[in-house]
PDB file of C-alpha atoms and ligand atoms in Angstrom:
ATOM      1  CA  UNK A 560       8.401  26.770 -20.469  1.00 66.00           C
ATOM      2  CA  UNK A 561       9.963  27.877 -17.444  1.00 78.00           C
ATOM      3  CA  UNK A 562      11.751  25.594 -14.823  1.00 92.00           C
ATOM      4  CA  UNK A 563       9.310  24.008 -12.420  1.00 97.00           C
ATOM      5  CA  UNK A 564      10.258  22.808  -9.517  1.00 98.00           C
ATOM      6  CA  UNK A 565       7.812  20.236  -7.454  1.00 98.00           C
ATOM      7  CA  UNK A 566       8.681  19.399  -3.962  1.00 98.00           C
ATOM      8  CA  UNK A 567       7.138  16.490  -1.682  1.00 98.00           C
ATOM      9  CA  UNK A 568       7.010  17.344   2.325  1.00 98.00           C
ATOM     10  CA  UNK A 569       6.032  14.067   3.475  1.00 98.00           C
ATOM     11  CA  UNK A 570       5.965  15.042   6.918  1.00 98.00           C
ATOM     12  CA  UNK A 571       5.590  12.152  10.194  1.00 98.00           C
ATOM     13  CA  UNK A 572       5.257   9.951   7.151  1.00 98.00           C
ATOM     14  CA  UNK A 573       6.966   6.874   6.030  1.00 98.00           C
ATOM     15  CA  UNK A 574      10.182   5.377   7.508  1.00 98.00           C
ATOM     16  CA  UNK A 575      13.248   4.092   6.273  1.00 98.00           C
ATOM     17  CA  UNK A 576      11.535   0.881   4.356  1.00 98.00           C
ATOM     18  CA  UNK A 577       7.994   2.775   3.568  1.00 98.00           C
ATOM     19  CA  UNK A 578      10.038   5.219   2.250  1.00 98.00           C
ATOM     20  CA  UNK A 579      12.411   3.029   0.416  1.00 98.00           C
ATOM     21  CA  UNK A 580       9.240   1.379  -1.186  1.00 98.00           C
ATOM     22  CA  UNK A 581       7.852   4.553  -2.486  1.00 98.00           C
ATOM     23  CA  UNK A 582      10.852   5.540  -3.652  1.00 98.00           C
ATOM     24  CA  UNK A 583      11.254   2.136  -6.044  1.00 98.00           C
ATOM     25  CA  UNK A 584       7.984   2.699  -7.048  1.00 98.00           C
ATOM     26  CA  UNK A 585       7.878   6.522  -8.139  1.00 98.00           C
ATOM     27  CA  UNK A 586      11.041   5.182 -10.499  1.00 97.00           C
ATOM     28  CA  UNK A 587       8.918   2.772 -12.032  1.00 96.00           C
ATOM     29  CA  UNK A 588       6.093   5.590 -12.605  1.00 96.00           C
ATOM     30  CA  UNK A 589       8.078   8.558 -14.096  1.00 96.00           C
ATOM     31  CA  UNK A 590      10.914   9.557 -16.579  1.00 95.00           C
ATOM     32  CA  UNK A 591      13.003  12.735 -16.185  1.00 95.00           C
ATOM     33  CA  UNK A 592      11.692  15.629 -17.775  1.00 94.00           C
ATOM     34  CA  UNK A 593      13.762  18.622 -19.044  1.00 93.00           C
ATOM     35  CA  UNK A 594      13.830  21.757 -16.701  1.00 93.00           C
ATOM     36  CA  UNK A 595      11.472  19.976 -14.228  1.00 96.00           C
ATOM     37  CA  UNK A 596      13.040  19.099 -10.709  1.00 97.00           C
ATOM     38  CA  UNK A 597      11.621  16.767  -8.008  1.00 98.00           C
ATOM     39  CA  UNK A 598      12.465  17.345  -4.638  1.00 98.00           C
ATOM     40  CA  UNK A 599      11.819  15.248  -1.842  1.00 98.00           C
ATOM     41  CA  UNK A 600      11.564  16.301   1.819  1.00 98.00           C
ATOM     42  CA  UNK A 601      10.990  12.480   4.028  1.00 98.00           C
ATOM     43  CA  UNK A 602      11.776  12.276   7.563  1.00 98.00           C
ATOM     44  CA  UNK A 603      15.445  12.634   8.795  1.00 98.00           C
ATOM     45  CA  UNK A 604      15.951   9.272   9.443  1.00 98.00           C
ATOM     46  CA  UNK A 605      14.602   7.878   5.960  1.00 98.00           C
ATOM     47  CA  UNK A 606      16.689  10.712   3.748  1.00 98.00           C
ATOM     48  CA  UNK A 607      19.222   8.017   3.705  1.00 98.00           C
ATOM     49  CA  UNK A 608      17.196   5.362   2.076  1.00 97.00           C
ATOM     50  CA  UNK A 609      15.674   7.915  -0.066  1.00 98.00           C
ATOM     51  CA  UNK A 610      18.712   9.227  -1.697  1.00 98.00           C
ATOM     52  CA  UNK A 611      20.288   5.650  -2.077  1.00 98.00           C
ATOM     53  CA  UNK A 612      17.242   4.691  -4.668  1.00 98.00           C
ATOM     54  CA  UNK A 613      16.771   8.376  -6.410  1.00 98.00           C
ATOM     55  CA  UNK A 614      20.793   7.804  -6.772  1.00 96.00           C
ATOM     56  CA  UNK A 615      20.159   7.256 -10.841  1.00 95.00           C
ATOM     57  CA  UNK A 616      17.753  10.092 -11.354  1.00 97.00           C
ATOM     58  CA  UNK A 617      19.598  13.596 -11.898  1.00 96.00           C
ATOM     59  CA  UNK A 618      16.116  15.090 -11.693  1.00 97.00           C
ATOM     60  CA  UNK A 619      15.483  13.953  -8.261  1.00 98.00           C
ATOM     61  CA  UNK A 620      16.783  15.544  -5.187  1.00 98.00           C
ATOM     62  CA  UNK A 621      16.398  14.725  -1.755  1.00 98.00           C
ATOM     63  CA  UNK A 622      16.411  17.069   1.859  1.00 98.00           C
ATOM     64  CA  UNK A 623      15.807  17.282   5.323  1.00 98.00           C
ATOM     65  CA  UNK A 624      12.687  18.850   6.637  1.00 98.00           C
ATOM     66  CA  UNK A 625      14.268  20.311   9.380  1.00 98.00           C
ATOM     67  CA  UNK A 626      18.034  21.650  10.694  1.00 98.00           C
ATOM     68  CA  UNK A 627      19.756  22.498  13.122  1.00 98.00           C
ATOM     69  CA  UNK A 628      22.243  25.746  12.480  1.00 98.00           C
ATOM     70  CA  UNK A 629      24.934  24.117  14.442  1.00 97.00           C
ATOM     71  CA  UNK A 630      26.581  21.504  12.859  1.00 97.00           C
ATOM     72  CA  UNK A 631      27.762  19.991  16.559  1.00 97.00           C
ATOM     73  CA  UNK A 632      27.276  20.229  20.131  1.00 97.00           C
ATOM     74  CA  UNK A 633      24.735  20.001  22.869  1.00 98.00           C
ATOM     75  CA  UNK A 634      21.845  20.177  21.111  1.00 97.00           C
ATOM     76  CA  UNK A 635      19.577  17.139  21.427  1.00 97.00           C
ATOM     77  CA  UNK A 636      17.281  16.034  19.025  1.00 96.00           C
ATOM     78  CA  UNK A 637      18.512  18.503  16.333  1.00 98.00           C
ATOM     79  CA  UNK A 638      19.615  17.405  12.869  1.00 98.00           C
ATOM     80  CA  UNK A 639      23.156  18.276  12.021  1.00 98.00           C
ATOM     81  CA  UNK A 640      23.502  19.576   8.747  1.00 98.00           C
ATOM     82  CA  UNK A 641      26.674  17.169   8.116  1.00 98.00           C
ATOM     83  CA  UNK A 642      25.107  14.686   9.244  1.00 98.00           C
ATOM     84  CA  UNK A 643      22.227  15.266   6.478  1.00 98.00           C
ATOM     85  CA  UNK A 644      24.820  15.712   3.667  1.00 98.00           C
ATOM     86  CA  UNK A 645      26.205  12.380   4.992  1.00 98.00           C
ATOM     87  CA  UNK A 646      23.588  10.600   3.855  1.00 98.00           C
ATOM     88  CA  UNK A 647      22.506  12.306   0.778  1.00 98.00           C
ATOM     89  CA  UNK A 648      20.561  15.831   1.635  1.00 98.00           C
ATOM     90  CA  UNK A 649      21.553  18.036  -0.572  1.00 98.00           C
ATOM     91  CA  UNK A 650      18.315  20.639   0.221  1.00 98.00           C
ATOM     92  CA  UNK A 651      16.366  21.462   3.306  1.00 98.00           C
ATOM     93  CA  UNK A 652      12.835  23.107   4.377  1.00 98.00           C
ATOM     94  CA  UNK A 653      13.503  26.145   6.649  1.00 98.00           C
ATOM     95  CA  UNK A 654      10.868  27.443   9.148  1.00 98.00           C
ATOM     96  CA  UNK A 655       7.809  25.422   7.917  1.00 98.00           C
ATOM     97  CA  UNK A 656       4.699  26.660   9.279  1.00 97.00           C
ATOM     98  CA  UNK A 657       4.381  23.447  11.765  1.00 97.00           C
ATOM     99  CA  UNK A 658       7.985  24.210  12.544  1.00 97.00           C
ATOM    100  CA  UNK A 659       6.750  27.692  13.569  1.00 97.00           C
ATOM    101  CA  UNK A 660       3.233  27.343  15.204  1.00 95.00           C
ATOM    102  CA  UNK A 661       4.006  23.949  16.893  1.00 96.00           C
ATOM    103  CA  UNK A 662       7.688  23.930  17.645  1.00 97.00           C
ATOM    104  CA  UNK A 663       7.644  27.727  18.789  1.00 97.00           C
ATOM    105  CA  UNK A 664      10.563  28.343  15.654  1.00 98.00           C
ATOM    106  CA  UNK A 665      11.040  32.115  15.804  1.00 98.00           C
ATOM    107  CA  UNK A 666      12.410  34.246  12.753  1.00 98.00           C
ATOM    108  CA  UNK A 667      15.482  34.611  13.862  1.00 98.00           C
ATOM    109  CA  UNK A 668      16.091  30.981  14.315  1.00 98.00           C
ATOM    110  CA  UNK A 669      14.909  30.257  10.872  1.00 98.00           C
ATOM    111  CA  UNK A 670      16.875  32.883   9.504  1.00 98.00           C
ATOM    112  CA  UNK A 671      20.404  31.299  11.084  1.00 98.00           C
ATOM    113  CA  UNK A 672      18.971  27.413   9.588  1.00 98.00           C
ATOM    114  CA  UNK A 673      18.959  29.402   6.211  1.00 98.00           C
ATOM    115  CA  UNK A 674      22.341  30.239   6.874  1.00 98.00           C
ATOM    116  CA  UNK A 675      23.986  27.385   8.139  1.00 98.00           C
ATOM    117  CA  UNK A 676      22.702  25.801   5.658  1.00 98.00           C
ATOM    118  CA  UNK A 677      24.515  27.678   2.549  1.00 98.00           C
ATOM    119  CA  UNK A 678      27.523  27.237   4.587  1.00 98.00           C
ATOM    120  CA  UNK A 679      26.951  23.445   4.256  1.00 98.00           C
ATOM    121  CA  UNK A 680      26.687  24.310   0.813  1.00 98.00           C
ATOM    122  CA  UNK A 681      22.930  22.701   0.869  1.00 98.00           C
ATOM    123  CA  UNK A 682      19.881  24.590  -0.976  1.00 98.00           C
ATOM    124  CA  UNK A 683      17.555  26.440   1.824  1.00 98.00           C
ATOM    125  CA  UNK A 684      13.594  26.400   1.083  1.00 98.00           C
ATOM    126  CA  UNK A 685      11.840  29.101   3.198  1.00 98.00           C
ATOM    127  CA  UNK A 686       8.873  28.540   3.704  1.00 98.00           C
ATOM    128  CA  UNK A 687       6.629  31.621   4.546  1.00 98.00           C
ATOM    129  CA  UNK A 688       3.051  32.588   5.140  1.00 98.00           C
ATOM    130  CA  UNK A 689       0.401  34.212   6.884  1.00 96.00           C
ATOM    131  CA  UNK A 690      -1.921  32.725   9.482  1.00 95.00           C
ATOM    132  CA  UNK A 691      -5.520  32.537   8.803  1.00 94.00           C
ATOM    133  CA  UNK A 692      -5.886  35.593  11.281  1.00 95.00           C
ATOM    134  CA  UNK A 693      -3.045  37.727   9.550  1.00 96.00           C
ATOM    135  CA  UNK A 694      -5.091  37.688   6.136  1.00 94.00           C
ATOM    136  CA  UNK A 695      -8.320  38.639   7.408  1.00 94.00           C
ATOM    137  CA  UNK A 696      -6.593  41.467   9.577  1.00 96.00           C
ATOM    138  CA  UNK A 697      -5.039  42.880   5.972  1.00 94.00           C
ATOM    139  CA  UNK A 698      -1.711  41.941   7.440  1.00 95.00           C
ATOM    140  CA  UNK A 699      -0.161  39.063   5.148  1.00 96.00           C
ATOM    141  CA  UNK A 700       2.319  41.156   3.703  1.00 96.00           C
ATOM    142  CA  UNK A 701       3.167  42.622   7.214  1.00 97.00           C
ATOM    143  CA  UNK A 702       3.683  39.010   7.527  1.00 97.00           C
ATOM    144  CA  UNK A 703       6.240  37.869   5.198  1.00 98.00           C
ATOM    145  CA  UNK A 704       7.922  40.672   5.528  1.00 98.00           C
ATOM    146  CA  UNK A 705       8.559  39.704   9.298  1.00 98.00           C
ATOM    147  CA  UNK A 706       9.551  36.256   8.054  1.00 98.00           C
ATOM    148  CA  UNK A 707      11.896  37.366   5.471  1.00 98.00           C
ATOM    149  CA  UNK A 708      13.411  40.708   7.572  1.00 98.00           C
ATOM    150  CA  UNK A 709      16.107  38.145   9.624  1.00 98.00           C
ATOM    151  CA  UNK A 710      17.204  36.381   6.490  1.00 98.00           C
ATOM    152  CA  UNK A 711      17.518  39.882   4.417  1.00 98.00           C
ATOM    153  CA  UNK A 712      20.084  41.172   7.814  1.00 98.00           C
ATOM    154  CA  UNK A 713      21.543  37.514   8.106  1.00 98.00           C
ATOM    155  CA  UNK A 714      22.580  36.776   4.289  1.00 98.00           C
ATOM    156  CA  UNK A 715      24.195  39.654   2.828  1.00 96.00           C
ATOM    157  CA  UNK A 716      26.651  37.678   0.279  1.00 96.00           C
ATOM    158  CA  UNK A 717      24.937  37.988  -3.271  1.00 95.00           C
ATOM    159  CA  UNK A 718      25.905  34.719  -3.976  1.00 95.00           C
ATOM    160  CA  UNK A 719      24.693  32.903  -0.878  1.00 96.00           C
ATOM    161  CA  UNK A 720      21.453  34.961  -1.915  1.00 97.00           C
ATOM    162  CA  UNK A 721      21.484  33.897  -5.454  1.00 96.00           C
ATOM    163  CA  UNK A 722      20.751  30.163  -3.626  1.00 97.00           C
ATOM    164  CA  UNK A 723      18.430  30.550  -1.429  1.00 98.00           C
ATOM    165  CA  UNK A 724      14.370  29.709  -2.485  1.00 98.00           C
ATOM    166  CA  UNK A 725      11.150  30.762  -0.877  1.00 98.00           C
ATOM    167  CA  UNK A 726       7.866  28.730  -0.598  1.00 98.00           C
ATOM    168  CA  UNK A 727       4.847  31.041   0.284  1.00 98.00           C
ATOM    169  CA  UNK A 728       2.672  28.424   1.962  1.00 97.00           C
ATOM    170  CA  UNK A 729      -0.229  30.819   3.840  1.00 96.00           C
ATOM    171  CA  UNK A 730      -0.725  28.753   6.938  1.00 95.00           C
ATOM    172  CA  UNK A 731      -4.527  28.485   6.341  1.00 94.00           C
ATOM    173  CA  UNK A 732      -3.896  26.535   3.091  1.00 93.00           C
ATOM    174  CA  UNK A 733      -1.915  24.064   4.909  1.00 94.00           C
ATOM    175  CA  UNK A 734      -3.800  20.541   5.225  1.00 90.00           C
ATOM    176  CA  UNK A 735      -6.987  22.509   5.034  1.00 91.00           C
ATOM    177  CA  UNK A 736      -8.615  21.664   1.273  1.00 91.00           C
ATOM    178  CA  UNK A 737      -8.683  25.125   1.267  1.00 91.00           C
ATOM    179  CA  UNK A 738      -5.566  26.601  -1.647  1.00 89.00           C
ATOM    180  CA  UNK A 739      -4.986  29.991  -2.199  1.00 88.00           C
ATOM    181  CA  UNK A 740      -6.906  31.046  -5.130  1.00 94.00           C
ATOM    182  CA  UNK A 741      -3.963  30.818  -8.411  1.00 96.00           C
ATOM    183  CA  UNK A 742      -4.107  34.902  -8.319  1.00 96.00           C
ATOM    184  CA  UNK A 743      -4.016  35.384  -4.707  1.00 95.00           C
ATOM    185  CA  UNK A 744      -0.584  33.343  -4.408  1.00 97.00           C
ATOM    186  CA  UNK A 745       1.134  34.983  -7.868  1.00 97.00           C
ATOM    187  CA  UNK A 746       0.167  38.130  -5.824  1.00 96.00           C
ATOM    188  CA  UNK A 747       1.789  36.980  -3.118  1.00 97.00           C
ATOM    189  CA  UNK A 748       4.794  35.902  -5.085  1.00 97.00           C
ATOM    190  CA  UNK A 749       5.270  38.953  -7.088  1.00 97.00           C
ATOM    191  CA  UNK A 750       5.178  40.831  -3.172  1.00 97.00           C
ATOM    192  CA  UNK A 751       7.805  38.536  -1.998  1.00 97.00           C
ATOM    193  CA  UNK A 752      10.072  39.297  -5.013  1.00 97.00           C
ATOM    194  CA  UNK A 753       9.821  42.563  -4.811  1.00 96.00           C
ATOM    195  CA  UNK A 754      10.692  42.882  -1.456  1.00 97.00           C
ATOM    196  CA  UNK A 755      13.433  40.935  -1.802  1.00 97.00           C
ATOM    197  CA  UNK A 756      14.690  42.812  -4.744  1.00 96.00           C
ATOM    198  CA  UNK A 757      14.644  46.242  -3.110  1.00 96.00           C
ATOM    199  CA  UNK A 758      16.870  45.060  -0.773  1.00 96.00           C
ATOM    200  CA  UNK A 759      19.140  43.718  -3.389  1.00 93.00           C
ATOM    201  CA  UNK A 760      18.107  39.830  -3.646  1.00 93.00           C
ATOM    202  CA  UNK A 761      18.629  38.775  -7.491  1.00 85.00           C
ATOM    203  CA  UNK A 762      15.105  39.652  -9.489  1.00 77.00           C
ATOM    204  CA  UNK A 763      13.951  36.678 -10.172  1.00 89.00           C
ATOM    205  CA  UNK A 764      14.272  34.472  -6.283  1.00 96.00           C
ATOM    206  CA  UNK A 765      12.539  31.119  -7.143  1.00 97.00           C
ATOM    207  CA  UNK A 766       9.296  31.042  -5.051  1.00 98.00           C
ATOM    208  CA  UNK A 767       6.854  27.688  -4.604  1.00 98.00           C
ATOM    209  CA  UNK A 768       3.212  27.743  -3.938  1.00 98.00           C
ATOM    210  CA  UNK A 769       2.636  25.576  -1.278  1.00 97.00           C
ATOM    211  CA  UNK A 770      -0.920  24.690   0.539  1.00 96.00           C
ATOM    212  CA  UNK A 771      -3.668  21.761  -0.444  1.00 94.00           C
ATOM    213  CA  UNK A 772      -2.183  21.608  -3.392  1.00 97.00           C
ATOM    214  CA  UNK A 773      -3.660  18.630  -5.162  1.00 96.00           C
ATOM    215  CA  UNK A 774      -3.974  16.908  -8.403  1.00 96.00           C
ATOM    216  CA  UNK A 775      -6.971  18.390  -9.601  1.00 96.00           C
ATOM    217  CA  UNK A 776      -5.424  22.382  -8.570  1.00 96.00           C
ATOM    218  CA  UNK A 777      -1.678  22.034  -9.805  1.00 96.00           C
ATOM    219  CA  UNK A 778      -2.024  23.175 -13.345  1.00 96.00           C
ATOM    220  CA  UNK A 779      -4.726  26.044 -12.218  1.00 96.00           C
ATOM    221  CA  UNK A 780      -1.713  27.332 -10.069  1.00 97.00           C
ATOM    222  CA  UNK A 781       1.135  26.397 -12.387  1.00 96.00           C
ATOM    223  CA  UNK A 782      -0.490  28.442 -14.765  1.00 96.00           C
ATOM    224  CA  UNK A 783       0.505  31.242 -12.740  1.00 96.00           C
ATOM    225  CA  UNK A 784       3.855  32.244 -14.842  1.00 96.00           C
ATOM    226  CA  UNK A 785       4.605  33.583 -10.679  1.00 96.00           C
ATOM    227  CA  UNK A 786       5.064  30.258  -9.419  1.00 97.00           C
ATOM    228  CA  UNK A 787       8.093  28.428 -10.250  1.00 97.00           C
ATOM    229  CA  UNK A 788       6.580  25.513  -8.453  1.00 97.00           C
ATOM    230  CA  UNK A 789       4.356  23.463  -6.017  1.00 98.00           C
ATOM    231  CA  UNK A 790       5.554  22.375  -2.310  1.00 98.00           C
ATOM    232  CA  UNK A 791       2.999  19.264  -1.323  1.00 98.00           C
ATOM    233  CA  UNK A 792       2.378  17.773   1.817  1.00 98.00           C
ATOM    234  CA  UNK A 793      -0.131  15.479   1.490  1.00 97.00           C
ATOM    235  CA  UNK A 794      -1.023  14.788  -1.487  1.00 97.00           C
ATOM    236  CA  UNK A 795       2.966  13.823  -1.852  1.00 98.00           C
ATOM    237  CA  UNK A 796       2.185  11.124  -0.176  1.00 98.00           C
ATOM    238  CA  UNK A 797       1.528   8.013  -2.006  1.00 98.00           C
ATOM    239  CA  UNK A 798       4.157   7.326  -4.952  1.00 98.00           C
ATOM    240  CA  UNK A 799       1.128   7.286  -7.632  1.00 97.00           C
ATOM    241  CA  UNK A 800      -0.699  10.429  -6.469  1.00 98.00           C
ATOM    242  CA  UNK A 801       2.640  12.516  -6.505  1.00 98.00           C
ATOM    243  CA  UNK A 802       3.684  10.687 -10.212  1.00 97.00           C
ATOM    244  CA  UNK A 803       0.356  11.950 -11.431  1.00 97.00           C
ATOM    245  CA  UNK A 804       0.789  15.470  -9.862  1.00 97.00           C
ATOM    246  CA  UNK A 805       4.555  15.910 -10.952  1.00 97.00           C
ATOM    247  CA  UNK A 806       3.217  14.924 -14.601  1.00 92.00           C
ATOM    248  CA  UNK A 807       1.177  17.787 -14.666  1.00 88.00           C
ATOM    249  CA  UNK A 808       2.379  21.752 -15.488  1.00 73.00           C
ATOM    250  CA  UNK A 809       4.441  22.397 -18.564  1.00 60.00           C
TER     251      UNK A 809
HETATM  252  C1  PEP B1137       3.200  21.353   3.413  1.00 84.56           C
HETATM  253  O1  PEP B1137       3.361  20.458   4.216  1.00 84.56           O
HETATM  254  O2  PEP B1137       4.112  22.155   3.170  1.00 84.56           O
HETATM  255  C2  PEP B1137       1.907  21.463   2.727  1.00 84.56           C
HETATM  256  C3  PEP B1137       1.742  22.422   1.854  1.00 84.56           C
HETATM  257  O3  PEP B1137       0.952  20.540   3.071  1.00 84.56           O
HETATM  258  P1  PEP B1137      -0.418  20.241   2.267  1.00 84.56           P
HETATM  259  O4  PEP B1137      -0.039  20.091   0.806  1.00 84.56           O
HETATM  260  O5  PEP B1137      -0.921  18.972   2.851  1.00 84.56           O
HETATM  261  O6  PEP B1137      -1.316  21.406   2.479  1.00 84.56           O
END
C-alpha cells in the first residue's frame, strides 16, 4: 500500500479550547498507522494548542492554513511563517480556493507563500483547481496550469521541489456535496504530474484529492492508485467523523 496522506482544513472552525478538545479526543479514537499521515490545518491562532496535544503522535502533523511570504514587517493581519513554526506548524495550505476567490490571492502571490515557506523549512500544500465555469468551458487544465506556471518559474532548486505537495481541489467540489467523480480527479492528478515532470519536478509530486470528500466517498477515491490522499474541510470537522474517515483507505 502506498503512503496516504489525510489532511483536515478546518477552516473559521474551532478555537484554541474547541480545538484543544478535539484534539484530546481524536487521541482517544485512533492509533498510528504505518505509512499513513494526518495532517491538520486549524485556525492560526489554535495551531498552538493543536500541536501541544498531537505532541506524542509521530503520525500527526499540524499547519497553518494560510502565510504570509514575509516573515516580518508591515503587513497586518498576515501570519508570519516564524511565528507558525513557533508554535508548532511544521506544514501550511498555499492558495486555497477561498484564499483565491474571496481574498483576491493571485498566482503569483501563492507562488512566493510556496516559497517562503521551504525557506522556513515548512512543507507547502498547493492547493489547485478549476472553477465550476473553467470545467464546463474545457479549460481545467488551462487552469492548473496557470496555478502551477508561478511556482514552476519561482522554485527552481530540485530539492526545494522534491518538498513541495499539490492538492487538486476543483473549486466546484468545495462544500458543494458534489466530489469529483474518483476518475475525473486521478485524471486530473496524472495531468498535474505530468506537467510538473516536463518541467523537471521529481515524477512522482504527492497530489491530494480534495472536495466533499466524505466518509461514505474516501475509499471510492482512495482507490484511485493517483491520489496519495484526501484534503477535508468539512467533514474534518468533528473528532469522530474525521477518526472514522482517516480509518478508511489502505
Ligand atoms: C477544503 O476546505 O479544502 C475542502 C475540500 O472542503 P470540503 O471538504 O468541505 O469540500
Amino acid at each position: 500500500m502506498r503512503p496516504l496522506i489525510y489532511a483536515a482544513n478546518w477552516k473559521l472552525h474551532h478555537g484554541p479550547s474547541a480545538a484543544r478538545e478535539y484534539a484530546a479526543r481524536f487521541l482517544e479514537l485512533t492509533r498510528p498507522v504505518p505509512d499513513r499521515e494526518l495532517w491538520f490545518f486549524p485556525p492560526a491562532v489554535s495551531i498552538a494548542s493543536v500541536a501541544d496535544v498531537f505532541r506524542c503522535r509521530p503520525d500527526i502533523w499540524v499547519g497553518a492554513q494560510n502565510v504570509c511570504w514575509e516573515l516580518k514587517g508591515a503587513f497586518t493581519g498576515e501570519l508570519s511563517l516564524a511565528h507558525a513554526v513557533e508554535v508548532g506548524a511544521t506544514l501550511t495550505l498555499v492558495g486555497h480556493s477561498e484564499r483565491r476567490q474571496v481574498f483576491g490571492e493571485t498566482d503569483e502571490q501563492s507562488a512566493r507563500k510556496v516559497k517562503a515557506a521551504l525557506a522556513s523549512d515548512v512543507t507547502p500544500l498547493l492547493c489547485v483547481g478549476e472553477t465550476l465555469a473553467e470545467r464546463e468551458w474545457g479549460r481545467t487544465e488551462e487552469a492548473v496550469r496557470r496555478q502551477l506556471d508561478p511556482v514552476v518559474a519561482l522554485v527552481t532548486d530540485a530539492g526545494e521541489r522534491a518538498r513541495v505537495l499539490i492538492a487538486y481541489e476543483p473549486v466546484w467540489a468545495i462544500g458543494t456535496g458534489r466530489n469529483a467523480a474518483p476518475h475525473d480527479a486521478a485524471d486530473a492528478h496524472r495531468f498535474i504530474r505530468a506537467y510538473l515532470a516536463e518541467r523537471g519536478w521529481p515524477g512522482r509530486v504527492r497530489v491530494l484529492y480534495g472536495g466533499s470528500v466524505n466518509a461514505a466517498n474516501t475509499l471510492a477515491l482512495l482507490a484511485e492508485p493517483e491520489l496519495d490522499g484526501v484534503l477535508v474541510g468539512g467533514a474534518s470537522l468533528t473528532a469522530e467523523g474525521w477518526a472514522e474517515i482517516v480509518g478508511l483507505g489502505g
